[in-house]
């Protein structure tokens, strides 16, 4: 026998159920008084449940509960704690790896490299432009093809601009733009230059400076005053 | 003597956390307390599994969603505001993840027809179809099939309000909309479910049941009323 939990000792009639359920399909209608009691009663009274579900079949789904879990609740919790901890560890490791590999070829490094390439390209283009290659090329139209066509003659153009063929820059001379190394004049005893192919060059002890030959090896054009050194 | 003292201290701390409210736990989590997170998982795993299972209809997917929910809670712990309801915050994360899961699943499987055919066979062998005796898993299968016609929000609202028994205010906080929108979602969800249940499984509508008898039936409320 189904329990009767109505405060009045009776189940609601079909008409009463109809009134109780009406609010479920009218969006602007509030829950009727006694709705909470009616729901609780329905869960325990098979007869009322049948009536109510007949009027509103969606009440069928109120019985839905999750199936019994494969694990005991305590085991479910323990498994969840371990799984979440594992996710956090994996996330920490991933972040650490991202930081440790944050070198040249990470996204930031790639941007720097790309910027360097772009800058050098622009610089090259600017120097070609300043040298007038676009205008002075064989085509003379300033087109890219014309510019590229001018490239074989660019060395001549550069030389024209400089004026004369530069000699290999000497070092250690007053005219030298290079100031590295001590100036060695004649045989001051220091091996300023060790010529290859000379048998004595293998010896650390031997004479390393060959009487003025060093100075004449590398000469600026027109520096005749050094010729006699 | 440091070891035992630490162990004692940890044990006392765990006990204190177990006695704390949800809000106190989340505040501790916000401060980076890992034990508080464990306690939160202990409290919320099973209720969250129930809810996400009802939305998803698959226990393994529900476990995945709950797992990611706790991870998100930890990741976003510094965003928790003490003025918020802890349950609302956690359930909002979980229900959003479940809805995302539904959407991704929907792209994988479009039809629940095999479930329907299976259930037809099961029920067809019964002389009496007493709904009260249906196995819950079978009803769950029907719900899964019919709820495929609901929008994701409608489904989440229906589960939270109708099956979990949360108030409209709580559901509004979780889903992130107004109470009136919740009522509209709920109203439309019921309407769709009832229509489809009667259409596909008329055995659940006893003789004499006629939707058009009710003045407030679906026909009187167009779908356009549904809030997005």
Tab-separated table of C-alpha atoms in Angstrom:
chain	number	residue	atom	x	y	z
A	1	UNK	CA	0.000	0.000	0.000
A	2	UNK	CA	1.401	3.364	-0.953
A	3	UNK	CA	1.988	5.781	1.866
A	4	UNK	CA	-0.369	8.683	2.178
A	5	UNK	CA	1.498	11.745	3.238
A	6	UNK	CA	-1.043	14.358	2.381
A	7	UNK	CA	-1.618	16.714	5.286
A	8	UNK	CA	-5.259	15.990	4.754
A	9	UNK	CA	-4.668	12.269	4.534
A	10	UNK	CA	-5.631	12.131	0.869
A	11	UNK	CA	-3.940	12.119	-2.475
A	12	UNK	CA	-4.611	15.057	-4.780
A	13	UNK	CA	-7.235	14.350	-7.357
A	14	UNK	CA	-6.452	14.272	-11.050
A	15	UNK	CA	-7.907	17.753	-11.372
A	16	UNK	CA	-5.764	19.007	-8.525
A	17	UNK	CA	-2.689	17.516	-10.152
A	18	UNK	CA	-3.646	19.250	-13.339
A	19	UNK	CA	-3.704	22.574	-11.492
A	20	UNK	CA	-0.470	21.811	-9.681
A	21	UNK	CA	1.355	20.998	-12.896
A	22	UNK	CA	0.032	23.841	-14.998
A	23	UNK	CA	2.799	26.239	-13.953
A	24	UNK	CA	5.408	23.982	-15.548
A	25	UNK	CA	4.227	25.002	-18.983
A	26	UNK	CA	3.519	28.628	-18.397
A	27	UNK	CA	6.696	30.626	-18.229
A	28	UNK	CA	5.253	33.546	-16.303
A	29	UNK	CA	3.379	31.504	-13.747
A	30	UNK	CA	4.826	30.959	-10.281
A	31	UNK	CA	4.916	27.657	-8.500
A	32	UNK	CA	1.587	27.000	-6.793
A	33	UNK	CA	1.311	26.709	-3.080
A	34	UNK	CA	1.877	23.130	-2.012
A	35	UNK	CA	4.074	22.275	-4.982
A	36	UNK	CA	6.956	21.168	-2.786
A	37	UNK	CA	4.713	18.906	-0.798
A	38	UNK	CA	3.140	17.519	-3.974
A	39	UNK	CA	6.527	16.609	-5.411
A	40	UNK	CA	7.612	14.897	-2.228
A	41	UNK	CA	4.329	13.019	-2.118
A	42	UNK	CA	4.636	11.978	-5.736
A	43	UNK	CA	8.010	10.378	-5.046
A	44	UNK	CA	6.444	8.108	-2.463
A	45	UNK	CA	2.985	7.473	-3.827
A	46	UNK	CA	2.878	5.193	-6.851
A	47	UNK	CA	-0.695	6.093	-7.659
A	48	UNK	CA	-0.073	9.838	-7.629
A	49	UNK	CA	3.131	9.375	-9.538
A	50	UNK	CA	1.255	7.559	-12.273
A	51	UNK	CA	-1.339	10.299	-12.417
A	52	UNK	CA	1.199	13.092	-12.449
A	53	UNK	CA	3.488	11.453	-15.008
A	54	UNK	CA	0.453	10.820	-17.168
A	55	UNK	CA	-0.320	14.515	-17.134
A	56	UNK	CA	3.266	15.595	-17.525
A	57	UNK	CA	5.532	12.822	-18.853
A	58	UNK	CA	8.655	14.893	-18.259
A	59	UNK	CA	8.218	14.156	-14.559
A	60	UNK	CA	9.540	10.732	-15.491
A	61	UNK	CA	12.984	12.232	-15.600
A	62	UNK	CA	12.821	13.407	-12.032
A	63	UNK	CA	13.686	9.864	-11.060
A	64	UNK	CA	16.960	10.047	-12.855
A	65	UNK	CA	19.981	9.492	-10.735
A	66	UNK	CA	23.499	8.803	-11.825
A	67	UNK	CA	24.274	5.090	-12.041
A	68	UNK	CA	26.243	3.570	-9.261
A	69	UNK	CA	29.833	4.535	-9.933
A	70	UNK	CA	32.294	1.823	-10.817
A	71	UNK	CA	34.352	2.898	-7.828
A	72	UNK	CA	33.379	3.294	-4.212
A	73	UNK	CA	32.837	6.945	-3.332
A	74	UNK	CA	36.073	7.028	-1.323
A	75	UNK	CA	37.999	5.389	-4.149
A	76	UNK	CA	36.375	7.774	-6.619
A	77	UNK	CA	37.583	10.717	-4.551
A	78	UNK	CA	41.093	9.280	-4.186
A	79	UNK	CA	41.309	8.646	-7.929
A	80	UNK	CA	40.108	12.185	-8.600
A	81	UNK	CA	42.668	13.684	-6.216
A	82	UNK	CA	45.448	11.745	-7.910
A	83	UNK	CA	44.258	12.676	-11.384
A	84	UNK	CA	44.055	16.377	-10.538
A	85	UNK	CA	47.481	16.276	-8.878
A	86	UNK	CA	48.883	14.619	-12.008
A	87	UNK	CA	47.358	17.341	-14.195
A	88	UNK	CA	48.927	20.019	-11.999
A	89	UNK	CA	52.322	18.312	-12.119
A	90	UNK	CA	52.140	17.976	-15.892
A	91	UNK	CA	51.212	21.631	-16.166
A	92	UNK	CA	54.166	22.642	-13.953
A	93	UNK	CA	56.570	20.555	-16.030
A	94	UNK	CA	55.224	22.025	-19.248
A	95	UNK	CA	55.641	25.571	-17.960
A	96	UNK	CA	59.169	24.832	-16.777
A	97	UNK	CA	60.106	23.379	-20.144
A	98	UNK	CA	58.676	26.374	-21.928
A	99	UNK	CA	60.810	28.659	-19.786
A	100	UNK	CA	64.000	26.603	-20.215
A	101	UNK	CA	63.629	26.445	-23.981
A	102	UNK	CA	62.904	30.110	-24.278
A	103	UNK	CA	66.139	30.820	-26.230
A	104	UNK	CA	66.906	32.186	-29.675
A	105	UNK	CA	64.550	29.907	-31.573
A	106	UNK	CA	61.472	30.315	-29.456
A	107	UNK	CA	58.895	32.711	-30.736
A	108	UNK	CA	60.741	35.730	-29.310
A	109	UNK	CA	64.078	34.599	-30.717
A	110	UNK	CA	62.580	33.994	-34.110
A	111	UNK	CA	61.262	37.542	-34.159
A	112	UNK	CA	64.688	38.898	-33.344
A	113	UNK	CA	66.269	36.800	-36.096
A	114	UNK	CA	63.607	37.857	-38.580
A	115	UNK	CA	64.141	41.494	-37.635
A	116	UNK	CA	67.899	41.121	-38.138
A	117	UNK	CA	67.407	39.607	-41.606
A	118	UNK	CA	64.949	42.335	-42.545
A	119	UNK	CA	67.314	45.034	-41.310
A	120	UNK	CA	70.271	43.683	-43.255
A	121	UNK	CA	68.126	43.391	-46.386
A	122	UNK	CA	66.987	46.975	-46.029
A	123	UNK	CA	70.534	48.080	-45.384
A	124	UNK	CA	71.768	46.345	-48.538
A	125	UNK	CA	68.929	47.827	-50.542
A	126	UNK	CA	69.671	51.282	-49.192
A	127	UNK	CA	73.347	51.041	-50.054
A	128	UNK	CA	72.524	49.898	-53.593
A	129	UNK	CA	70.112	52.804	-53.892
A	130	UNK	CA	72.639	55.289	-52.590
A	131	UNK	CA	75.206	53.966	-55.017
A	132	UNK	CA	72.778	54.687	-57.840
A	133	UNK	CA	72.755	51.133	-59.098
A	134	UNK	CA	69.074	51.302	-59.970
A	135	UNK	CA	69.703	54.292	-62.213
A	136	UNK	CA	73.143	53.396	-63.512
A	137	UNK	CA	72.414	49.841	-64.587
A	138	UNK	CA	72.418	48.858	-68.258
A	139	UNK	CA	68.657	49.020	-68.449
A	140	UNK	CA	68.584	52.322	-66.746
A	141	UNK	CA	64.872	52.067	-65.949
A	142	UNK	CA	65.375	51.546	-62.305
A	143	UNK	CA	63.538	48.252	-62.441
A	144	UNK	CA	64.611	45.289	-60.402
A	145	UNK	CA	65.808	43.501	-63.546
A	146	UNK	CA	67.776	46.546	-64.529
A	147	UNK	CA	69.207	46.721	-61.062
A	148	UNK	CA	70.205	43.108	-61.154
A	149	UNK	CA	71.667	43.580	-64.603
A	150	UNK	CA	73.865	46.315	-63.208
A	151	UNK	CA	75.391	44.099	-60.605
A	152	UNK	CA	78.276	42.743	-62.765
A	153	UNK	CA	79.483	46.277	-63.364
A	154	UNK	CA	78.940	47.450	-59.841
A	155	UNK	CA	82.535	46.809	-58.844
A	156	UNK	CA	83.683	49.203	-61.543
A	157	UNK	CA	81.204	51.771	-60.334
A	158	UNK	CA	82.457	51.419	-56.805
A	159	UNK	CA	86.033	51.714	-57.982
A	160	UNK	CA	85.149	54.800	-59.947
A	161	UNK	CA	83.688	56.313	-56.867
A	162	UNK	CA	86.765	55.455	-54.764
A	163	UNK	CA	89.194	56.641	-57.404
A	164	UNK	CA	91.842	53.957	-57.376
A	165	UNK	CA	92.382	50.373	-56.444
A	166	UNK	CA	93.156	50.189	-52.758
A	167	UNK	CA	96.071	48.166	-51.633
A	168	UNK	CA	95.756	45.831	-48.776
A	169	UNK	CA	95.646	48.007	-45.789
A	170	UNK	CA	98.855	47.915	-43.864
A	171	UNK	CA	98.929	47.902	-40.169
A	172	UNK	CA	101.416	49.530	-37.959
A	173	UNK	CA	102.048	52.413	-40.342
A	174	UNK	CA	101.167	56.016	-39.723
A	175	UNK	CA	98.617	55.910	-42.581
A	176	UNK	CA	96.958	52.831	-41.405
A	177	UNK	CA	93.439	53.106	-40.218
A	178	UNK	CA	94.072	50.034	-38.210
A	179	UNK	CA	95.626	50.564	-34.870
A	180	UNK	CA	95.828	47.057	-33.624
A	181	UNK	CA	99.133	45.665	-32.599
A	182	UNK	CA	102.348	47.398	-31.765
A	183	UNK	CA	104.274	49.163	-34.487
A	184	UNK	CA	107.351	47.223	-35.369
A	185	UNK	CA	109.998	49.057	-37.213
A	186	UNK	CA	112.912	47.166	-38.623
A	187	UNK	CA	114.267	44.539	-36.379
A	188	UNK	CA	113.183	45.524	-32.996
A	189	UNK	CA	113.300	41.910	-31.992
A	190	UNK	CA	109.624	41.146	-31.830
A	191	UNK	CA	108.054	38.694	-34.234
A	192	UNK	CA	105.519	41.041	-35.728
A	193	UNK	CA	105.026	38.893	-38.768
A	194	UNK	CA	106.058	35.371	-39.380
A	195	UNK	CA	106.447	34.631	-43.054
A	196	UNK	CA	105.339	31.260	-44.226
A	197	UNK	CA	107.558	29.089	-46.312
A	198	UNK	CA	110.747	30.275	-44.746
A	199	UNK	CA	112.657	27.508	-43.066
A	200	UNK	CA	113.621	29.585	-40.126
A	201	UNK	CA	110.063	30.504	-39.438
A	202	UNK	CA	109.641	27.151	-37.785
A	203	UNK	CA	112.081	28.184	-35.189
A	204	UNK	CA	110.902	30.404	-32.465
A	205	UNK	CA	114.433	31.378	-31.733
A	206	UNK	CA	115.464	32.418	-35.232
A	207	UNK	CA	115.377	35.908	-36.659
A	208	UNK	CA	111.842	36.686	-37.504
A	209	UNK	CA	112.170	40.022	-39.206
A	210	UNK	CA	113.813	40.114	-42.579
A	211	UNK	CA	115.231	43.591	-42.876
A	212	UNK	CA	112.559	45.874	-44.195
A	213	UNK	CA	110.742	43.097	-45.976
A	214	UNK	CA	107.852	43.271	-43.644
A	215	UNK	CA	107.226	46.886	-44.285
A	216	UNK	CA	107.341	46.424	-48.045
A	217	UNK	CA	105.048	43.480	-48.016
A	218	UNK	CA	102.068	45.605	-47.211
A	219	UNK	CA	102.093	49.059	-48.632
A	220	UNK	CA	99.597	51.726	-49.298
A	221	UNK	CA	99.818	53.140	-52.801
A	222	UNK	CA	101.779	56.282	-52.878
A	223	UNK	CA	103.480	55.753	-49.572
A	224	UNK	CA	106.900	56.015	-51.169
A	225	UNK	CA	108.384	57.485	-48.075
A	226	UNK	CA	108.150	54.040	-46.553
A	227	UNK	CA	109.854	52.282	-49.411
A	228	UNK	CA	113.276	52.979	-48.073
A	229	UNK	CA	112.549	51.695	-44.635
B	1	UNK	CA	61.837	16.082	16.070
B	2	UNK	CA	60.929	18.253	13.116
B	3	UNK	CA	59.354	15.413	11.140
B	4	UNK	CA	56.759	14.323	13.692
B	5	UNK	CA	55.933	17.929	14.493
B	6	UNK	CA	55.318	18.638	10.837
B	7	UNK	CA	53.190	15.539	10.481
B	8	UNK	CA	51.162	16.572	13.493
B	9	UNK	CA	50.798	20.049	12.131
B	10	UNK	CA	49.632	18.739	8.741
B	11	UNK	CA	47.169	16.463	10.417
B	12	UNK	CA	45.753	19.319	12.471
B	13	UNK	CA	45.559	21.461	9.374
B	14	UNK	CA	43.686	18.771	7.493
B	15	UNK	CA	41.215	18.463	10.340
B	16	UNK	CA	40.714	22.205	10.396
B	17	UNK	CA	40.031	22.215	6.678
B	18	UNK	CA	37.540	19.389	7.026
B	19	UNK	CA	35.614	21.497	9.542
B	20	UNK	CA	35.699	24.619	7.371
B	21	UNK	CA	32.987	25.888	5.070
B	22	UNK	CA	33.233	25.688	1.290
B	23	UNK	CA	34.078	29.365	1.197
B	24	UNK	CA	36.881	28.958	3.710
B	25	UNK	CA	38.231	26.112	1.633
B	26	UNK	CA	38.223	28.170	-1.524
B	27	UNK	CA	39.935	31.038	0.274
B	28	UNK	CA	42.633	28.607	1.396
B	29	UNK	CA	42.896	27.265	-2.153
B	30	UNK	CA	43.267	30.825	-3.370
B	31	UNK	CA	46.250	31.149	-1.029
B	32	UNK	CA	47.827	28.098	-2.652
B	33	UNK	CA	46.876	25.519	-0.030
B	34	UNK	CA	47.032	22.144	-1.794
B	35	UNK	CA	45.456	20.339	1.143
B	36	UNK	CA	42.447	22.604	0.802
B	37	UNK	CA	42.138	21.566	-2.828
B	38	UNK	CA	42.198	17.920	-1.782
B	39	UNK	CA	39.461	18.594	0.749
B	40	UNK	CA	37.432	20.408	-1.887
B	41	UNK	CA	37.803	17.420	-4.206
B	42	UNK	CA	36.710	15.141	-1.389
B	43	UNK	CA	33.532	17.148	-0.862
B	44	UNK	CA	32.541	17.939	-4.401
B	45	UNK	CA	33.573	14.984	-6.530
B	46	UNK	CA	30.430	12.901	-6.160
B	47	UNK	CA	27.863	15.735	-6.426
B	48	UNK	CA	29.673	17.098	-9.470
B	49	UNK	CA	29.824	13.645	-11.021
B	50	UNK	CA	26.061	13.309	-10.577
B	51	UNK	CA	25.372	16.628	-12.237
B	52	UNK	CA	27.779	16.264	-15.131
B	53	UNK	CA	26.653	12.698	-15.699
B	54	UNK	CA	23.063	13.895	-15.992
B	55	UNK	CA	24.107	16.463	-18.529
B	56	UNK	CA	26.415	14.196	-20.484
B	57	UNK	CA	24.883	10.755	-19.932
B	58	UNK	CA	28.314	9.174	-19.869
B	59	UNK	CA	30.215	8.488	-16.674
B	60	UNK	CA	33.684	8.506	-18.225
B	61	UNK	CA	33.072	11.850	-19.857
B	62	UNK	CA	31.632	13.116	-16.595
B	63	UNK	CA	34.818	12.070	-14.775
B	64	UNK	CA	36.948	13.883	-17.318
B	65	UNK	CA	34.864	17.027	-16.969
B	66	UNK	CA	35.001	16.961	-13.161
B	67	UNK	CA	38.751	16.408	-13.253
B	68	UNK	CA	39.251	19.407	-15.504
B	69	UNK	CA	36.854	21.392	-13.317
B	70	UNK	CA	39.085	20.954	-10.267
B	71	UNK	CA	42.140	21.763	-12.331
B	72	UNK	CA	40.478	24.955	-13.545
B	73	UNK	CA	39.556	25.852	-9.975
B	74	UNK	CA	43.230	25.554	-9.052
B	75	UNK	CA	44.436	27.424	-12.132
B	76	UNK	CA	42.018	30.292	-11.566
B	77	UNK	CA	42.140	30.281	-7.791
B	78	UNK	CA	43.365	33.856	-7.570
B	79	UNK	CA	40.209	34.996	-9.371
B	80	UNK	CA	37.864	33.647	-6.715
B	81	UNK	CA	35.943	36.414	-4.998
B	82	UNK	CA	34.740	35.751	-1.455
B	83	UNK	CA	31.459	37.431	-2.277
B	84	UNK	CA	30.623	34.633	-4.681
B	85	UNK	CA	28.845	31.457	-3.733
B	86	UNK	CA	31.425	28.643	-3.894
B	87	UNK	CA	28.907	26.218	-5.359
B	88	UNK	CA	27.852	28.663	-8.027
B	89	UNK	CA	31.454	29.250	-9.042
B	90	UNK	CA	32.387	25.575	-9.173
B	91	UNK	CA	29.177	24.444	-10.837
B	92	UNK	CA	29.503	27.200	-13.395
B	93	UNK	CA	32.925	25.899	-14.390
B	94	UNK	CA	31.647	22.325	-14.476
B	95	UNK	CA	28.494	23.073	-16.434
B	96	UNK	CA	30.368	25.187	-18.965
B	97	UNK	CA	32.847	22.361	-19.480
B	98	UNK	CA	29.995	19.875	-19.812
B	99	UNK	CA	28.309	22.079	-22.397
B	100	UNK	CA	31.582	22.319	-24.315
B	101	UNK	CA	31.840	18.554	-24.150
B	102	UNK	CA	28.302	18.207	-25.479
B	103	UNK	CA	29.117	20.472	-28.390
B	104	UNK	CA	32.240	18.589	-29.327
B	105	UNK	CA	30.417	15.316	-28.980
B	106	UNK	CA	27.539	16.548	-31.092
B	107	UNK	CA	29.933	16.960	-33.945
B	108	UNK	CA	31.003	13.335	-33.499
B	109	UNK	CA	27.678	11.662	-33.161
B	110	UNK	CA	24.543	12.940	-34.748
B	111	UNK	CA	22.068	10.223	-34.087
B	112	UNK	CA	20.823	8.423	-31.022
B	113	UNK	CA	18.745	6.072	-33.133
B	114	UNK	CA	20.509	2.901	-31.972
B	115	UNK	CA	19.599	3.694	-28.363
B	116	UNK	CA	15.976	4.181	-29.284
B	117	UNK	CA	15.811	0.894	-31.169
B	118	UNK	CA	17.414	-0.952	-28.292
B	119	UNK	CA	14.973	0.512	-25.808
B	120	UNK	CA	12.047	-0.316	-28.063
B	121	UNK	CA	13.113	-3.939	-28.064
B	122	UNK	CA	13.483	-3.977	-24.312
B	123	UNK	CA	10.121	-2.397	-23.704
B	124	UNK	CA	8.448	-4.383	-26.419
B	125	UNK	CA	8.944	-7.532	-24.412
B	126	UNK	CA	7.037	-6.196	-21.484
B	127	UNK	CA	3.381	-6.819	-21.137
B	128	UNK	CA	2.837	-3.881	-18.824
B	129	UNK	CA	4.758	-0.702	-19.217
B	130	UNK	CA	4.656	0.726	-15.792
B	131	UNK	CA	6.835	3.795	-15.853
B	132	UNK	CA	7.431	3.560	-12.152
B	133	UNK	CA	9.245	0.261	-12.706
B	134	UNK	CA	11.505	1.377	-15.436
B	135	UNK	CA	15.077	0.972	-14.663
B	136	UNK	CA	16.741	4.285	-14.162
B	137	UNK	CA	19.379	3.523	-16.709
B	138	UNK	CA	16.724	2.902	-19.302
B	139	UNK	CA	15.067	6.194	-18.498
B	140	UNK	CA	18.457	7.801	-18.688
B	141	UNK	CA	18.824	6.382	-22.182
B	142	UNK	CA	15.514	7.941	-23.180
B	143	UNK	CA	16.496	11.245	-21.656
B	144	UNK	CA	19.794	11.153	-23.511
B	145	UNK	CA	18.000	10.536	-26.761
B	146	UNK	CA	15.295	13.157	-26.312
B	147	UNK	CA	17.558	15.788	-24.854
B	148	UNK	CA	19.590	15.711	-28.037
B	149	UNK	CA	16.828	17.958	-29.358
B	150	UNK	CA	17.484	20.573	-26.676
B	151	UNK	CA	19.978	23.345	-26.922
B	152	UNK	CA	22.985	22.922	-24.671
B	153	UNK	CA	21.793	25.638	-22.327
B	154	UNK	CA	18.297	24.227	-22.186
B	155	UNK	CA	19.726	20.877	-21.241
B	156	UNK	CA	21.998	22.309	-18.568
B	157	UNK	CA	19.162	24.354	-17.083
B	158	UNK	CA	16.791	21.400	-17.132
B	159	UNK	CA	19.293	19.182	-15.363
B	160	UNK	CA	20.268	21.740	-12.756
B	161	UNK	CA	16.737	22.892	-12.012
B	162	UNK	CA	14.658	19.788	-12.547
B	163	UNK	CA	16.989	16.966	-11.613
B	164	UNK	CA	19.355	18.634	-9.180
B	165	UNK	CA	16.583	20.656	-7.604
B	166	UNK	CA	18.540	23.920	-7.535
B	167	UNK	CA	16.615	27.172	-7.314
B	168	UNK	CA	16.146	29.382	-10.369
B	169	UNK	CA	18.441	31.930	-8.728
B	170	UNK	CA	21.217	29.375	-8.290
B	171	UNK	CA	20.816	28.090	-11.834
B	172	UNK	CA	20.923	31.649	-13.144
B	173	UNK	CA	24.211	32.183	-11.309
B	174	UNK	CA	25.685	28.965	-12.653
B	175	UNK	CA	24.579	29.345	-16.230
B	176	UNK	CA	25.260	33.050	-16.224
B	177	UNK	CA	21.899	34.508	-17.197
B	178	UNK	CA	18.834	36.098	-15.641
B	179	UNK	CA	16.222	34.140	-13.741
B	180	UNK	CA	13.621	34.936	-16.348
B	181	UNK	CA	15.901	33.422	-18.970
B	182	UNK	CA	16.301	30.336	-16.835
B	183	UNK	CA	12.526	29.993	-16.646
B	184	UNK	CA	12.263	30.335	-20.396
B	185	UNK	CA	14.931	27.720	-20.979
B	186	UNK	CA	13.201	25.404	-18.551
B	187	UNK	CA	9.808	26.005	-20.060
B	188	UNK	CA	11.015	25.293	-23.569
B	189	UNK	CA	13.011	22.263	-22.482
B	190	UNK	CA	9.942	20.717	-20.859
B	191	UNK	CA	7.874	21.481	-23.898
B	192	UNK	CA	10.325	19.795	-26.278
B	193	UNK	CA	10.845	16.793	-24.016
B	194	UNK	CA	7.148	16.231	-23.523
B	195	UNK	CA	6.398	16.533	-27.211
B	196	UNK	CA	9.153	14.124	-28.188
B	197	UNK	CA	8.378	11.673	-25.407
B	198	UNK	CA	4.746	11.439	-26.438
B	199	UNK	CA	5.714	11.203	-30.080
B	200	UNK	CA	8.471	8.609	-29.822
B	201	UNK	CA	7.379	6.713	-26.741
B	202	UNK	CA	3.589	6.991	-26.594
B	203	UNK	CA	3.516	4.102	-24.165
B	204	UNK	CA	4.546	6.590	-21.493
B	205	UNK	CA	1.498	8.716	-22.112
B	206	UNK	CA	-1.477	6.887	-20.621
B	207	UNK	CA	-4.705	6.580	-22.499
B	208	UNK	CA	-6.625	9.738	-22.657
B	209	UNK	CA	-3.584	11.929	-22.446
B	210	UNK	CA	-3.860	14.586	-25.057
B	211	UNK	CA	-1.408	17.464	-25.058
B	212	UNK	CA	-3.908	19.701	-26.802
B	213	UNK	CA	-6.219	19.363	-23.814
B	214	UNK	CA	-3.940	21.594	-21.851
B	215	UNK	CA	-4.433	25.237	-22.545
B	216	UNK	CA	-0.771	25.898	-21.868
B	217	UNK	CA	0.542	23.395	-24.337
B	218	UNK	CA	3.467	23.875	-26.626
B	219	UNK	CA	1.337	25.185	-29.447
B	220	UNK	CA	0.349	28.189	-27.430
B	221	UNK	CA	3.936	29.241	-26.895
B	222	UNK	CA	6.041	29.566	-29.976
B	223	UNK	CA	9.704	28.629	-29.961
B	224	UNK	CA	10.586	32.208	-30.689
B	225	UNK	CA	9.948	32.927	-27.050
B	226	UNK	CA	13.022	30.958	-26.181
B	227	UNK	CA	15.836	33.010	-24.822
B	228	UNK	CA	19.163	32.339	-26.356
